[in-house]
Amino acid sequence: MASIADPRETREPAATGAADLSGQKGPELCVVVPTFNERDNVDLLVGRLDRTLRGIAWEVVFVDDDSPDGTAEHIRALGERDPRIRCIRRIGRRGLSSACIEGMLATSAPFVAVIDGDLQHDETLLPRMHNALKEDAADVVIASRYVETGSPEGLSSDRRKRLSVYGARLARRLIEADVADSVSGFFMLRRALVDEVAPRLSGIGTKILIDILASAMRPLRIVELPYRFRARSRGASKLDAFTGVEYLLLLAEKLTHRYVSYRMLLFFVVGLSGIFLNLAVLRLALFAGADFTLGESIATAIAMVSNFFLNNMLTYRDCRLVGWQAVRGLASFMLLCGLGALTNVAVARDVFDLTGRWLLAGIAGAAIGALLNYALTSIFTWGRRP
Ligand code: GDD
Ligand code: MN
């Protein structure tokens, strides 16, 4: 009978002790705040959350992309005194959407909100958003500038206002639900929904809400609560000219259900620009009296360097190489593209031998070479997963 163990004795005291004895509960609501150079806004935001979320067990997760102004250090100092304040510091990474995703995945709270760190969103809406979810009136609650008394007045220019309205209209066709402000950066949902859509999120650009709504494989119940978007009083907006392009790439990727990855698309566009640059420099070199081999060598090298920097700036802008990393990256890029070029020639020669058609052979060689360049440089130059 000695073999029948008393369950009370074999239980690991640490494993059950923590859950049973302490009576502690995790937070009910997690507020995710992406930040880049927002140090001067952090205290104000935390103070406002504290006031507006009385009665709710909340935590805030800041996701900071290693802001040079010391935002992360500042948040850490607050966190030393207050366990509700957490910070994820990402190094060598940039991106509003991907920051939100990492923040949302870092919590155990059943409800998750996303809000900007620059006080442009009206945080007093949070309790009502939370109620709507708790009463199961919605799957996602969006703070909306485009319903009822809502307003985008705080957007910095008329141009931004127009872009915002057209951007929301464009996305409306993509998302099955009827949403007025799908480009809002302020919303709340259940953590279970985050977990459900997470594997399908693109994480590109700034419009994480669209990413989520378009990644859900079922119709979602959406409630929009009106609010007035405030003007920014401290710091500056981080969005730039490329933000619009990223937005279109996100929509394209969502529309094609990821058959086309936006990176591959950008890589090929940059590749095309390289071909034009190569031809232009060759033409110039020949014009200046260089012999063909020298001219073509210079033109190829210049096109490769240009391709590297364009890809580093655009295609891999969220994990851009800087300083020595960029120098090493350029060397590996040129080496790998050289390999791609050799493959290009080999494939083209084989196809030409087989079919006798030069155009087909040329296209086949270029396509295989470009794919190889994309695959190899994404892994070895920019360190992406295969
Ligand atoms: N971690 C991280 N990384 N945070 C970022 C990044 C980044 O690359 N870029 C911006 N942020 C943070 C900012 O620090 C701020 O807290 C928030 O994201 C919004 O960025 P802003 O630079 O203030 O953008 P905006 O005001 O022009 O546009 C915002 O408001 C729109 C209207 O609701 C964005 O949040 C849009 O997504 C939103 O639709
Ligand atoms: Mn802002």
GROMACS .gro file of C-alpha atoms and ligand atoms in nm:
model
  426
    1MET     CA    1   0.000   0.000   0.000
    2ALA     CA    2   0.302   0.219   0.031
    3SER     CA    3   0.287   0.280  -0.342
    4ILE     CA    4  -0.040   0.473  -0.316
    5ALA     CA    5   0.084   0.818  -0.242
    6ASP     CA    6  -0.104   1.071  -0.044
    7PRO     CA    7  -0.172   1.351  -0.294
    8ARG     CA    8  -0.123   1.611  -0.022
    9GLU     CA    9   0.232   1.491   0.030
   10THR     CA   10   0.341   1.465  -0.332
   11ARG     CA   11   0.205   1.806  -0.435
   12GLU     CA   12   0.476   2.059  -0.491
   13PRO     CA   13   0.424   2.321  -0.223
   14ALA     CA   14   0.553   2.606  -0.441
   15ALA     CA   15   0.328   2.524  -0.735
   16THR     CA   16   0.001   2.528  -0.542
   17GLY     CA   17   0.108   2.764  -0.268
   18ALA     CA   18   0.138   3.067  -0.492
   19ALA     CA   19  -0.204   3.022  -0.648
   20ASP     CA   20  -0.398   2.904  -0.343
   21LEU     CA   21  -0.258   3.091  -0.051
   22SER     CA   22  -0.193   3.442  -0.165
   23GLY     CA   23  -0.543   3.518  -0.292
   24GLN     CA   24  -0.377   3.751  -0.542
   25LYS     CA   25  -0.543   3.827  -0.873
   26GLY     CA   26  -0.381   3.958  -1.186
   27PRO     CA   27  -0.495   4.280  -1.351
   28GLU     CA   28  -0.834   4.302  -1.518
   29LEU     CA   29  -0.735   4.559  -1.778
   30CYS     CA   30  -0.404   4.617  -1.951
   31VAL     CA   31  -0.345   4.950  -2.123
   32VAL     CA   32  -0.080   4.918  -2.395
   33VAL     CA   33   0.103   5.238  -2.484
   34PRO     CA   34   0.350   5.250  -2.777
   35THR     CA   35   0.611   5.519  -2.719
   36PHE     CA   36   0.893   5.683  -2.905
   37ASN     CA   37   1.036   5.996  -2.743
   38GLU     CA   38   0.741   6.057  -2.513
   39ARG     CA   39   0.923   6.100  -2.182
   40ASP     CA   40   0.749   6.428  -2.102
   41ASN     CA   41   0.405   6.272  -2.147
   42VAL     CA   42   0.451   5.958  -1.936
   43ASP     CA   43   0.380   6.102  -1.590
   44LEU     CA   44   0.072   6.287  -1.709
   45LEU     CA   45  -0.065   5.979  -1.880
   46VAL     CA   46  -0.006   5.752  -1.579
   47GLY     CA   47  -0.169   6.009  -1.349
   48ARG     CA   48  -0.472   6.029  -1.576
   49LEU     CA   49  -0.501   5.650  -1.599
   50ASP     CA   50  -0.484   5.629  -1.222
   51ARG     CA   51  -0.766   5.878  -1.184
   52THR     CA   52  -0.992   5.746  -1.455
   53LEU     CA   53  -0.948   5.374  -1.379
   54ARG     CA   54  -1.036   5.385  -1.006
   55GLY     CA   55  -1.212   5.064  -0.915
   56ILE     CA   56  -1.057   4.860  -1.197
   57ALA     CA   57  -0.743   4.649  -1.143
   58TRP     CA   58  -0.531   4.786  -1.425
   59GLU     CA   59  -0.175   4.776  -1.548
   60VAL     CA   60  -0.001   4.975  -1.817
   61VAL     CA   61   0.254   4.824  -2.056
   62PHE     CA   62   0.464   5.082  -2.237
   63VAL     CA   63   0.641   4.948  -2.545
   64ASP     CA   64   0.933   5.176  -2.614
   65ASP     CA   65   1.164   5.150  -2.914
   66ASP     CA   66   1.470   5.257  -2.720
   67SER     CA   67   1.380   5.627  -2.739
   68PRO     CA   68   1.689   5.851  -2.727
   69ASP     CA   69   1.510   6.088  -2.485
   70GLY     CA   70   1.519   5.822  -2.211
   71THR     CA   71   1.147   5.736  -2.208
   72ALA     CA   72   1.219   5.375  -2.106
   73GLU     CA   73   1.446   5.468  -1.812
   74HIS     CA   74   1.183   5.710  -1.692
   75ILE     CA   75   0.912   5.442  -1.703
   76ARG     CA   76   1.140   5.193  -1.523
   77ALA     CA   77   1.185   5.443  -1.241
   78LEU     CA   78   0.807   5.472  -1.205
   79GLY     CA   79   0.777   5.093  -1.217
   80GLU     CA   80   1.015   5.057  -0.924
   81ARG     CA   81   0.754   5.226  -0.709
   82ASP     CA   82   0.438   5.100  -0.877
   83PRO     CA   83   0.403   4.739  -1.003
   84ARG     CA   84   0.117   4.841  -1.233
   85ILE     CA   85   0.367   5.024  -1.455
   86ARG     CA   86   0.564   4.800  -1.692
   87CYS     CA   87   0.791   4.866  -1.984
   88ILE     CA   88   0.907   4.659  -2.280
   89ARG     CA   89   1.223   4.810  -2.428
   90ARG     CA   90   1.287   4.704  -2.788
   91ILE     CA   91   1.632   4.753  -2.929
   92GLY     CA   92   1.711   4.794  -3.300
   93ARG     CA   93   1.339   4.790  -3.382
   94ARG     CA   94   1.087   5.051  -3.490
   95GLY     CA   95   0.718   5.039  -3.559
   96LEU     CA   96   0.395   5.148  -3.398
   97SER     CA   97   0.186   4.842  -3.492
   98SER     CA   98   0.446   4.584  -3.401
   99ALA     CA   99   0.501   4.760  -3.068
  100CYS     CA  100   0.128   4.737  -2.993
  101ILE     CA  101   0.127   4.366  -3.081
  102GLU     CA  102   0.414   4.292  -2.846
  103GLY     CA  103   0.249   4.489  -2.567
  104MET     CA  104  -0.086   4.313  -2.613
  105LEU     CA  105   0.085   3.974  -2.606
  106ALA     CA  106   0.274   4.059  -2.288
  107THR     CA  107  -0.024   4.069  -2.054
  108SER     CA  108  -0.244   3.820  -1.871
  109ALA     CA  109  -0.527   4.067  -1.821
  110PRO     CA  110  -0.854   3.954  -1.984
  111PHE     CA  111  -0.913   4.300  -2.136
  112VAL     CA  112  -0.657   4.493  -2.340
  113ALA     CA  113  -0.666   4.855  -2.455
  114VAL     CA  114  -0.430   5.041  -2.689
  115ILE     CA  115  -0.384   5.415  -2.651
  116ASP     CA  116  -0.127   5.667  -2.779
  117GLY     CA  117   0.129   5.794  -2.530
  118ASP     CA  118   0.098   6.161  -2.631
  119LEU     CA  119  -0.236   6.236  -2.459
  120GLN     CA  120  -0.420   6.292  -2.789
  121HIS     CA  121  -0.668   6.018  -2.702
  122ASP     CA  122  -0.935   6.081  -2.436
  123GLU     CA  123  -0.853   5.828  -2.166
  124THR     CA  124  -1.176   5.904  -1.973
  125LEU     CA  125  -1.348   5.680  -2.228
  126LEU     CA  126  -1.169   5.371  -2.095
  127PRO     CA  127  -1.424   5.273  -1.824
  128ARG     CA  128  -1.710   5.288  -2.075
  129MET     CA  129  -1.511   5.081  -2.323
  130HIS     CA  130  -1.442   4.829  -2.048
  131ASN     CA  131  -1.811   4.812  -1.953
  132ALA     CA  132  -1.919   4.749  -2.311
  133LEU     CA  133  -1.686   4.450  -2.327
  134LYS     CA  134  -1.775   4.320  -1.982
  135GLU     CA  135  -2.146   4.329  -2.066
  136ASP     CA  136  -2.055   4.138  -2.382
  137ALA     CA  137  -2.206   4.407  -2.601
  138ALA     CA  138  -1.907   4.391  -2.836
  139ASP     CA  139  -1.589   4.208  -2.937
  140VAL     CA  140  -1.401   4.531  -3.005
  141VAL     CA  141  -1.478   4.880  -2.873
  142ILE     CA  142  -1.331   5.161  -3.080
  143ALA     CA  143  -1.291   5.519  -2.967
  144SER     CA  144  -1.414   5.691  -3.280
  145ARG     CA  145  -1.367   6.038  -3.425
  146TYR     CA  146  -1.623   5.977  -3.697
  147VAL     CA  147  -1.945   5.891  -3.512
  148GLU     CA  148  -2.192   6.127  -3.348
  149THR     CA  149  -2.013   6.390  -3.137
  150GLY     CA  150  -1.665   6.259  -3.220
  151SER     CA  151  -1.416   6.485  -3.394
  152PRO     CA  152  -1.066   6.468  -3.544
  153GLU     CA  153  -0.999   6.833  -3.455
  154GLY     CA  154  -0.658   6.762  -3.298
  155LEU     CA  155  -0.507   6.632  -3.623
  156SER     CA  156  -0.224   6.868  -3.705
  157SER     CA  157  -0.330   6.980  -4.053
  158ASP     CA  158  -0.615   6.971  -4.304
  159ARG     CA  159  -0.405   6.736  -4.512
  160ARG     CA  160  -0.384   6.489  -4.220
  161LYS     CA  161  -0.760   6.520  -4.172
  162ARG     CA  162  -0.827   6.440  -4.538
  163LEU     CA  163  -0.585   6.146  -4.533
  164SER     CA  164  -0.750   6.011  -4.220
  165VAL     CA  165  -1.101   6.026  -4.371
  166TYR     CA  166  -0.995   5.871  -4.702
  167GLY     CA  167  -0.784   5.611  -4.524
  168ALA     CA  168  -1.082   5.504  -4.315
  169ARG     CA  169  -1.306   5.491  -4.624
  170LEU     CA  170  -1.057   5.279  -4.815
  171ALA     CA  171  -1.032   5.029  -4.532
  172ARG     CA  172  -1.409   5.010  -4.495
  173ARG     CA  173  -1.424   4.808  -4.814
  174LEU     CA  174  -1.168   4.564  -4.681
  175ILE     CA  175  -1.314   4.500  -4.339
  176GLU     CA  176  -1.640   4.317  -4.332
  177ALA     CA  177  -1.775   4.502  -4.032
  178ASP     CA  178  -1.921   4.850  -4.066
  179VAL     CA  179  -1.661   5.070  -3.897
  180ALA     CA  180  -1.642   5.449  -3.923
  181ASP     CA  181  -1.297   5.499  -3.763
  182SER     CA  182  -1.095   5.190  -3.850
  183VAL     CA  183  -0.777   5.403  -3.850
  184SER     CA  184  -0.822   5.486  -3.484
  185GLY     CA  185  -0.526   5.411  -3.262
  186PHE     CA  186  -0.747   5.389  -2.950
  187PHE     CA  187  -0.954   5.075  -2.884
  188MET     CA  188  -1.018   4.786  -2.644
  189LEU     CA  189  -1.076   4.415  -2.692
  190ARG     CA  190  -1.056   4.081  -2.509
  191ARG     CA  191  -0.715   3.923  -2.474
  192ALA     CA  192  -0.867   3.601  -2.615
  193LEU     CA  193  -0.929   3.782  -2.945
  194VAL     CA  194  -0.572   3.910  -2.949
  195ASP     CA  195  -0.447   3.553  -2.906
  196GLU     CA  196  -0.682   3.434  -3.178
  197VAL     CA  197  -0.568   3.679  -3.446
  198ALA     CA  198  -0.202   3.716  -3.341
  199PRO     CA  199  -0.056   3.455  -3.581
  200ARG     CA  200  -0.214   3.634  -3.879
  201LEU     CA  201  -0.118   3.993  -3.794
  202SER     CA  202   0.112   4.173  -4.037
  203GLY     CA  203   0.248   4.422  -3.787
  204ILE     CA  204   0.349   4.666  -4.061
  205GLY     CA  205   0.302   5.041  -4.026
  206THR     CA  206   0.079   5.221  -3.779
  207LYS     CA  207  -0.274   5.092  -3.826
  208ILE     CA  208  -0.289   4.802  -3.585
  209LEU     CA  209  -0.670   4.814  -3.553
  210ILE     CA  210  -0.719   4.746  -3.925
  211ASP     CA  211  -0.465   4.469  -3.902
  212ILE     CA  212  -0.668   4.309  -3.619
  213LEU     CA  213  -1.009   4.357  -3.780
  214ALA     CA  214  -0.891   4.221  -4.115
  215SER     CA  215  -0.717   3.924  -3.950
  216ALA     CA  216  -1.029   3.797  -3.770
  217MET     CA  217  -1.173   3.498  -3.952
  218ARG     CA  218  -1.525   3.564  -3.825
  219PRO     CA  219  -1.759   3.864  -3.809
  220LEU     CA  220  -1.685   4.084  -3.509
  221ARG     CA  221  -1.934   4.287  -3.308
  222ILE     CA  222  -1.802   4.641  -3.299
  223VAL     CA  223  -1.912   4.933  -3.087
  224GLU     CA  224  -1.779   5.282  -3.158
  225LEU     CA  225  -1.782   5.545  -2.885
  226PRO     CA  226  -1.736   5.906  -2.996
  227TYR     CA  227  -1.451   6.120  -2.866
  228ARG     CA  228  -1.265   6.434  -2.962
  229PHE     CA  229  -0.908   6.374  -3.077
  230ARG     CA  230  -0.694   6.631  -2.894
  231ALA     CA  231  -0.401   6.831  -3.026
  232ARG     CA  232  -0.056   6.720  -2.917
  233SER     CA  233   0.097   6.956  -2.663
  234ARG     CA  234   0.440   6.797  -2.600
  235GLY     CA  235   0.678   6.622  -2.838
  236ALA     CA  236   0.623   6.565  -3.209
  237SER     CA  237   0.439   6.317  -3.430
  238LYS     CA  238   0.654   6.028  -3.555
  239LEU     CA  239   0.459   5.963  -3.872
  240ASP     CA  240   0.631   6.054  -4.199
  241ALA     CA  241   0.589   6.043  -4.576
  242PHE     CA  242   0.639   5.667  -4.591
  243THR     CA  243   0.356   5.604  -4.343
  244GLY     CA  244   0.101   5.636  -4.626
  245VAL     CA  245   0.288   5.382  -4.839
  246GLU     CA  246   0.302   5.142  -4.545
  247TYR     CA  247  -0.070   5.183  -4.503
  248LEU     CA  248  -0.133   5.079  -4.865
  249LEU     CA  249   0.106   4.786  -4.828
  250LEU     CA  250  -0.084   4.672  -4.519
  251LEU     CA  251  -0.414   4.684  -4.709
  252ALA     CA  252  -0.253   4.496  -5.002
  253GLU     CA  253  -0.118   4.228  -4.772
  254LYS     CA  254  -0.453   4.191  -4.597
  255LEU     CA  255  -0.640   4.176  -4.929
  256THR     CA  256  -0.417   3.903  -5.066
  257HIS     CA  257  -0.424   3.715  -4.737
  258ARG     CA  258  -0.047   3.730  -4.720
  259TYR     CA  259   0.017   3.550  -5.050
  260VAL     CA  260   0.221   3.857  -5.128
  261SER     CA  261   0.441   3.978  -4.849
  262TYR     CA  262   0.492   4.351  -4.844
  263ARG     CA  263   0.865   4.300  -4.796
  264MET     CA  264   0.898   4.096  -5.111
  265LEU     CA  265   0.695   4.356  -5.300
  266LEU     CA  266   0.918   4.640  -5.179
  267PHE     CA  267   1.233   4.440  -5.244
  268PHE     CA  268   1.135   4.391  -5.608
  269VAL     CA  269   1.037   4.756  -5.655
  270VAL     CA  270   1.378   4.855  -5.519
  271GLY     CA  271   1.536   4.593  -5.749
  272LEU     CA  272   1.363   4.755  -6.050
  273SER     CA  273   1.499   5.094  -5.948
  274GLY     CA  274   1.845   4.931  -5.938
  275ILE     CA  275   1.810   4.809  -6.297
  276PHE     CA  276   1.726   5.161  -6.415
  277LEU     CA  277   2.013   5.311  -6.217
  278ASN     CA  278   2.250   5.048  -6.357
  279LEU     CA  279   2.151   5.132  -6.716
  280ALA     CA  280   2.170   5.507  -6.655
  281VAL     CA  281   2.520   5.489  -6.504
  282LEU     CA  282   2.638   5.255  -6.781
  283ARG     CA  283   2.511   5.501  -7.041
  284LEU     CA  284   2.693   5.786  -6.866
  285ALA     CA  285   3.016   5.588  -6.832
  286LEU     CA  286   3.016   5.493  -7.199
  287PHE     CA  287   2.939   5.852  -7.288
  288ALA     CA  288   3.239   5.961  -7.078
  289GLY     CA  289   3.460   5.724  -7.277
  290ALA     CA  290   3.494   5.431  -7.033
  291ASP     CA  291   3.524   5.087  -7.188
  292PHE     CA  292   3.227   4.855  -7.152
  293THR     CA  293   3.358   4.621  -6.880
  294LEU     CA  294   3.472   4.906  -6.660
  295GLY     CA  295   3.148   5.101  -6.718
  296GLU     CA  296   2.927   4.800  -6.643
  297SER     CA  297   3.130   4.712  -6.331
  298ILE     CA  298   3.095   5.064  -6.190
  299ALA     CA  299   2.726   5.075  -6.280
  300THR     CA  300   2.659   4.737  -6.115
  301ALA     CA  301   2.841   4.836  -5.796
  302ILE     CA  302   2.654   5.167  -5.771
  303ALA     CA  303   2.319   4.994  -5.829
  304MET     CA  304   2.398   4.737  -5.558
  305VAL     CA  305   2.491   5.006  -5.305
  306SER     CA  306   2.178   5.201  -5.389
  307ASN     CA  307   1.964   4.886  -5.360
  308PHE     CA  308   2.113   4.811  -5.020
  309PHE     CA  309   2.043   5.156  -4.879
  310LEU     CA  310   1.693   5.176  -5.026
  311ASN     CA  311   1.606   4.834  -4.885
  312ASN     CA  312   1.756   4.926  -4.551
  313MET     CA  313   1.553   5.249  -4.545
  314LEU     CA  314   1.223   5.115  -4.679
  315THR     CA  315   1.190   4.736  -4.697
  316TYR     CA  316   1.354   4.679  -4.359
  317ARG     CA  317   1.273   5.012  -4.202
  318ASP     CA  318   1.142   4.843  -3.887
  319CYS     CA  319   1.477   4.675  -3.823
  320ARG     CA  320   1.713   4.914  -4.002
  321LEU     CA  321   2.087   4.848  -3.976
  322VAL     CA  322   2.293   5.139  -3.847
  323GLY     CA  323   2.663   5.217  -3.796
  324TRP     CA  324   2.894   4.917  -3.830
  325GLN     CA  325   2.599   4.686  -3.870
  326ALA     CA  326   2.514   4.877  -4.187
  327VAL     CA  327   2.870   4.843  -4.319
  328ARG     CA  328   2.867   4.470  -4.250
  329GLY     CA  329   2.518   4.451  -4.399
  330LEU     CA  330   2.632   4.622  -4.718
  331ALA     CA  331   2.922   4.378  -4.756
  332SER     CA  332   2.699   4.074  -4.708
  333PHE     CA  333   2.436   4.223  -4.941
  334MET     CA  334   2.688   4.272  -5.223
  335LEU     CA  335   2.831   3.925  -5.174
  336LEU     CA  336   2.490   3.757  -5.174
  337CYS     CA  337   2.366   3.958  -5.471
  338GLY     CA  338   2.681   3.849  -5.653
  339LEU     CA  339   2.572   3.492  -5.586
  340GLY     CA  340   2.228   3.583  -5.716
  341ALA     CA  341   2.383   3.723  -6.033
  342LEU     CA  342   2.583   3.403  -6.095
  343THR     CA  343   2.267   3.197  -6.050
  344ASN     CA  344   2.084   3.434  -6.282
  345VAL     CA  345   2.341   3.374  -6.558
  346ALA     CA  346   2.347   2.997  -6.503
  347VAL     CA  347   1.968   2.962  -6.512
  348ALA     CA  348   1.935   3.191  -6.815
  349ARG     CA  349   2.202   2.993  -7.002
  350ASP     CA  350   2.025   2.663  -6.931
  351VAL     CA  351   1.685   2.795  -7.036
  352PHE     CA  352   1.841   2.943  -7.351
  353ASP     CA  353   2.008   2.610  -7.434
  354LEU     CA  354   1.677   2.431  -7.383
  355THR     CA  355   1.443   2.668  -7.566
  356GLY     CA  356   1.659   2.894  -7.778
  357ARG     CA  357   1.450   3.193  -7.667
  358TRP     CA  358   1.660   3.475  -7.525
  359LEU     CA  359   1.377   3.680  -7.371
  360LEU     CA  360   1.232   3.385  -7.183
  361ALA     CA  361   1.581   3.284  -7.071
  362GLY     CA  362   1.658   3.637  -6.952
  363ILE     CA  363   1.332   3.669  -6.758
  364ALA     CA  364   1.370   3.324  -6.597
  365GLY     CA  365   1.727   3.402  -6.490
  366ALA     CA  366   1.633   3.741  -6.350
  367ALA     CA  367   1.332   3.605  -6.161
  368ILE     CA  368   1.524   3.320  -5.997
  369GLY     CA  369   1.817   3.553  -5.921
  370ALA     CA  370   1.588   3.812  -5.762
  371LEU     CA  371   1.407   3.553  -5.549
  372LEU     CA  372   1.738   3.415  -5.432
  373ASN     CA  373   1.863   3.765  -5.350
  374TYR     CA  374   1.548   3.834  -5.153
  375ALA     CA  375   1.560   3.508  -4.958
  376LEU     CA  376   1.932   3.516  -4.881
  377THR     CA  377   1.960   3.884  -4.789
  378SER     CA  378   1.646   3.873  -4.574
  379ILE     CA  379   1.805   3.598  -4.365
  380PHE     CA  380   2.175   3.685  -4.371
  381THR     CA  381   2.177   4.063  -4.414
  382TRP     CA  382   1.874   4.168  -4.210
  383GLY     CA  383   1.853   3.861  -3.986
  384ARG     CA  384   1.488   3.780  -4.054
  385ARG     CA  385   1.339   3.436  -4.001
  386PRO     CA  386   1.341   3.226  -4.322
  387GDD     N1  387   0.719   5.198  -2.988
  387GDD     C1  388   0.692   5.285  -3.087
  387GDD     N2  389   0.761   5.273  -3.204
  387GDD     N3  390   0.600   5.382  -3.069
  387GDD     C2  391   0.578   5.469  -3.169
  387GDD     C3  392   0.644   5.462  -3.292
  387GDD     C4  393   0.741   5.358  -3.309
  387GDD     O1  394   0.805   5.343  -3.414
  387GDD     N4  395   0.600   5.563  -3.371
  387GDD     C5  396   0.507   5.629  -3.297
  387GDD     N5  397   0.495   5.574  -3.176
  387GDD     C6  398   0.406   5.614  -3.065
  387GDD     C7  399   0.418   5.760  -3.028
  387GDD     O2  400   0.518   5.783  -2.933
  387GDD     C8  401   0.279   5.788  -2.974
  387GDD     O3  402   0.267   5.748  -2.841
  387GDD     C9  403   0.190   5.699  -3.060
  387GDD     O4  404   0.274   5.595  -3.109
  387GDD    C10  405   0.126   5.774  -3.177
  387GDD     O5  406   0.227   5.826  -3.258
  387GDD     P1  407   0.223   5.977  -3.313
  387GDD     O6  408   0.356   6.001  -3.372
  387GDD     O7  409   0.175   6.070  -3.208
  387GDD     O8  410   0.119   5.959  -3.430
  387GDD     P2  411  -0.001   6.056  -3.477
  387GDD     O9  412  -0.054   6.141  -3.368
  387GDD    O10  413   0.043   6.125  -3.598
  387GDD    O11  414  -0.112   5.945  -3.518
  387GDD    C11  415  -0.169   5.867  -3.422
  387GDD    O12  416  -0.302   5.902  -3.405
  387GDD    C12  417  -0.392   5.854  -3.501
  387GDD    C13  418  -0.532   5.895  -3.470
  387GDD    O13  419  -0.588   5.823  -3.368
  387GDD    C14  420  -0.149   5.719  -3.447
  387GDD    O14  421  -0.172   5.648  -3.328
  387GDD    C15  422  -0.246   5.665  -3.542
  387GDD    O15  423  -0.235   5.523  -3.540
  387GDD    C16  424  -0.383   5.707  -3.505
  387GDD    O16  425  -0.474   5.663  -3.600
  388MN      MN  426  -0.003   6.165  -3.177
   0.00000   0.00000   0.00000
